[in-house]
CSV table of C-alpha atoms in Angstrom, one decimal:
chain,number,residue,atom,x,y,z
A,264,ASP,CA,-20.6,-7.7,-4.9
A,265,GLU,CA,-21.2,-4.2,-6.3
A,266,ILE,CA,-24.8,-4.2,-5.3
A,267,TYR,CA,-24.0,-5.2,-1.7
A,268,HIS,CA,-21.1,-2.7,-1.3
A,269,ALA,CA,-23.0,0.2,-2.8
A,270,ARG,CA,-25.9,-0.5,-0.6
A,271,THR,CA,-23.7,-0.8,2.5
A,272,ALA,CA,-22.0,2.5,1.6
A,273,TYR,CA,-25.5,4.1,1.5
A,274,GLU,CA,-26.3,2.5,4.9
A,275,HIS,CA,-23.1,3.8,6.5
A,276,LEU,CA,-23.8,7.3,5.1
A,277,HIS,CA,-27.3,7.4,6.7
A,278,GLY,CA,-26.3,5.7,10.0
A,279,LEU,CA,-28.3,2.5,9.2
A,280,SER,CA,-27.3,-1.0,10.3
A,281,PRO,CA,-25.2,-2.3,7.4
A,282,TYR,CA,-26.5,-5.3,5.5
A,283,GLU,CA,-23.2,-6.6,4.4
A,284,THR,CA,-20.6,-7.3,7.1
A,285,THR,CA,-18.4,-9.9,5.6
A,286,HIS,CA,-15.5,-7.5,5.3
A,287,PRO,CA,-14.2,-4.6,7.5
A,288,PRO,CA,-16.0,-1.4,6.8
A,289,LEU,CA,-13.3,1.1,5.6
A,290,GLY,CA,-13.8,0.6,1.9
A,291,LYS,CA,-17.5,1.0,2.1
A,292,VAL,CA,-17.1,4.0,4.3
A,293,ILE,CA,-14.8,5.6,1.8
A,294,MET,CA,-17.4,4.7,-0.9
A,295,SER,CA,-20.1,6.4,1.2
A,296,TRP,CA,-18.1,9.7,1.1
A,297,CYS,CA,-18.4,9.7,-2.7
A,298,VAL,CA,-22.1,8.7,-2.5
A,299,ALA,CA,-22.5,11.8,-0.2
A,300,LEU,CA,-20.8,14.0,-2.9
A,301,PHE,CA,-22.3,12.6,-6.1
A,302,GLY,CA,-25.5,10.9,-4.9
A,303,MET,CA,-26.7,7.3,-4.8
A,304,THR,CA,-26.0,6.9,-8.5
A,305,PRO,CA,-23.7,4.5,-10.4
A,306,PHE,CA,-21.2,7.4,-10.8
A,307,GLY,CA,-21.4,8.2,-7.1
A,308,TRP,CA,-20.8,4.7,-5.8
A,309,ARG,CA,-18.1,3.9,-8.4
A,310,PHE,CA,-16.1,7.1,-8.1
A,311,ALA,CA,-14.0,6.1,-5.1
A,312,GLY,CA,-12.9,2.8,-6.6
A,313,THR,CA,-11.9,4.5,-9.9
A,314,LEU,CA,-10.0,7.2,-7.9
A,315,CYS,CA,-8.1,4.4,-6.2
A,316,GLY,CA,-7.3,2.8,-9.5
A,317,VAL,CA,-5.8,6.1,-10.6
A,318,LEU,CA,-3.8,6.5,-7.4
A,319,MET,CA,-2.4,3.0,-7.9
A,320,LEU,CA,-0.5,4.2,-10.9
A,321,PRO,CA,2.0,6.6,-9.2
A,322,GLY,CA,2.5,3.9,-6.5
A,323,MET,CA,3.4,1.4,-9.2
A,324,TYR,CA,5.7,3.9,-10.9
A,325,LEU,CA,7.5,4.6,-7.6
A,326,LEU,CA,7.8,0.9,-6.9
A,327,GLY,CA,9.3,0.3,-10.3
A,328,LYS,CA,11.7,3.2,-9.8
A,329,LEU,CA,12.7,1.9,-6.4
A,330,LEU,CA,13.2,-1.7,-7.6
A,331,PHE,CA,14.8,-1.1,-11.0
A,332,LYS,CA,16.5,2.3,-10.5
A,333,LYS,CA,15.6,3.3,-14.0
A,334,ARG,CA,12.9,5.6,-15.2
A,335,ARG,CA,12.0,3.6,-18.2
A,336,TYR,CA,11.3,0.5,-16.2
A,337,ALA,CA,9.3,2.5,-13.7
A,338,VAL,CA,7.2,3.8,-16.6
A,339,LEU,CA,6.9,0.3,-18.0
A,340,SER,CA,5.7,-1.0,-14.6
A,341,MET,CA,3.1,1.7,-14.4
A,342,LEU,CA,2.0,1.2,-18.0
A,343,LEU,CA,1.6,-2.6,-17.5
A,344,MET,CA,-0.8,-1.9,-14.7
A,345,THR,CA,-2.6,0.9,-16.6
A,346,PHE,CA,-3.4,-1.4,-19.5
A,347,ASP,CA,-4.1,-4.5,-17.5
A,348,CYS,CA,-7.7,-5.5,-18.2
A,349,MET,CA,-8.3,-6.7,-14.6
A,350,HIS,CA,-7.1,-3.4,-13.2
A,351,TYR,CA,-9.4,-1.5,-15.6
A,352,THR,CA,-12.4,-3.8,-14.8
A,353,GLN,CA,-12.0,-3.9,-11.0
A,354,THR,CA,-11.4,-0.2,-10.5
A,355,ARG,CA,-14.5,0.8,-12.4
A,356,LEU,CA,-16.8,-1.2,-10.2
A,357,ALA,CA,-18.2,-0.4,-6.8
A,358,THR,CA,-16.2,-3.2,-5.0
A,359,ILE,CA,-13.8,-2.9,-2.2
A,360,ASP,CA,-10.9,-4.7,-4.0
A,361,SER,CA,-9.6,-1.4,-5.3
A,362,PHE,CA,-9.1,0.0,-1.9
A,363,VAL,CA,-7.2,-3.0,-0.5
A,364,VAL,CA,-4.9,-3.1,-3.6
A,365,LEU,CA,-4.2,0.6,-3.4
A,366,PHE,CA,-3.2,0.4,0.2
A,367,ILE,CA,-1.1,-2.8,-0.3
A,368,ILE,CA,0.9,-1.1,-3.1
A,369,TRP,CA,1.7,1.8,-0.9
A,370,SER,CA,2.5,-0.3,2.1
A,371,VAL,CA,5.0,-2.4,0.0
A,372,TYR,CA,6.5,0.8,-1.4
A,373,PHE,CA,7.2,2.2,2.0
A,374,MET,CA,8.5,-1.1,3.4
A,375,LEU,CA,10.9,-1.3,0.5
A,376,ARG,CA,12.0,2.3,1.1
A,377,TRP,CA,12.8,1.3,4.7
A,378,PHE,CA,14.4,-2.0,3.6
A,379,PHE,CA,16.7,-0.3,1.0
A,380,GLY,CA,17.3,2.8,3.1
A,381,ASP,CA,20.6,3.8,4.6
A,382,PHE,CA,20.5,3.8,8.4
A,383,TYR,CA,24.2,4.9,9.0
A,384,GLY,CA,24.6,8.5,10.0
A,385,ARG,CA,20.9,9.1,10.2
A,386,LYS,CA,18.7,9.7,13.2
A,387,LEU,CA,16.8,6.6,14.1
A,388,TRP,CA,13.4,8.3,13.8
A,389,ARG,CA,14.1,9.3,10.2
A,390,SER,CA,14.7,5.8,9.2
A,391,LEU,CA,11.5,4.7,10.9
A,392,VAL,CA,9.2,7.1,9.0
A,393,PRO,CA,8.9,4.8,6.0
A,394,LEU,CA,8.3,1.8,8.3
A,395,GLY,CA,5.5,3.7,10.1
A,396,LEU,CA,3.9,4.7,6.8
A,397,SER,CA,4.1,1.0,5.7
A,398,GLY,CA,2.3,0.0,8.8
A,399,LEU,CA,-0.3,2.7,8.3
A,400,PHE,CA,-1.1,1.6,4.8
A,401,MET,CA,-1.1,-2.0,5.8
A,402,GLY,CA,-3.7,-1.2,8.5
A,403,LEU,CA,-5.8,0.6,6.0
A,404,ALA,CA,-5.6,-2.4,3.7
A,405,VAL,CA,-6.8,-4.8,6.4
A,406,ALA,CA,-9.5,-2.3,7.5
A,407,SER,CA,-10.7,-2.4,3.9
A,408,LYS,CA,-10.8,-6.2,3.2
A,409,TRP,CA,-9.5,-9.2,5.1
A,410,THR,CA,-7.3,-10.3,2.2
A,411,GLY,CA,-5.0,-7.5,3.1
A,412,CYS,CA,-3.7,-9.8,5.9
A,413,TYR,CA,-1.9,-11.9,3.3
A,414,ALA,CA,0.2,-9.0,2.1
A,415,GLY,CA,1.1,-8.5,5.8
A,416,VAL,CA,2.9,-11.8,5.7
A,417,GLY,CA,5.2,-10.6,2.9
A,418,LEU,CA,5.8,-7.4,4.7
A,419,ALA,CA,6.8,-9.3,7.8
A,420,VAL,CA,9.3,-11.4,5.8
A,421,LEU,CA,10.8,-8.2,4.4
A,422,PHE,CA,10.9,-6.5,7.8
A,423,PHE,CA,12.6,-9.4,9.6
A,424,TYR,CA,15.1,-9.9,6.8
A,425,GLY,CA,15.9,-6.2,7.0
A,426,ILE,CA,16.4,-6.4,10.7
A,427,TYR,CA,18.7,-9.4,10.2
A,428,ARG,CA,20.7,-7.5,7.5
A,429,ARG,CA,21.1,-4.5,9.7
A,430,ALA,CA,22.2,-6.6,12.8
A,431,ARG,CA,24.8,-8.4,10.6
A,432,ALA,CA,26.1,-5.1,9.3
A,433,CYS,CA,26.4,-3.7,12.8
A,434,ARG,CA,28.3,-6.9,14.0
A,435,GLU,CA,30.7,-6.6,11.0
A,436,ALA,CA,31.3,-2.9,11.7
A,437,LYS,CA,32.0,-3.6,15.3
A,438,ALA,CA,34.5,-6.3,14.4
A,439,LEU,CA,36.2,-3.9,12.0
A,440,TRP,CA,36.3,-1.2,14.7
A,441,LYS,CA,37.9,-3.7,17.2
A,442,ALA,CA,40.4,-4.9,14.7
A,443,ALA,CA,41.5,-1.3,13.7
A,444,PRO,CA,44.8,-0.2,15.2
A,445,ALA,CA,44.6,2.2,18.1
A,446,PRO,CA,45.4,5.8,17.3
A,447,VAL,CA,48.8,7.0,18.3
């Protein structure tokens, strides 16, 4: 795929009709920015994917921190990704897989921030910021490669379960409030 994606990035850069149209264009457009900076060289067309591979690591660290609540497990999560051979191989090639994985990691992170977030005593818009960022990164994932849609199914499950949990908590709070004795 590298030969097709690099060529398509070049075509996007120069306003030509793209040869490869099997996936949405965002990943190849991002790749074209690096081709504009570094030239139509292997370094130029591979730089964007490698940068995405580097940006996946803080995302994995934050995901580990959010899920396990301990720094050492967050570091371990990040190191497991760092030294995974598939991560190393995919992010050093000019393919669009790096982009979709980066955006999925960040969309899951922000969805979990919303899911685990406290919504009592906070303004509604503040609790919706992580949800909006999750949607933004999910949109970027799908705009990079169609396989990003599959991650959207998992995010939808988390979202609807989070709505269910919050509705149940509100019902329980309302029942406790009704059962409380009236002030004298």
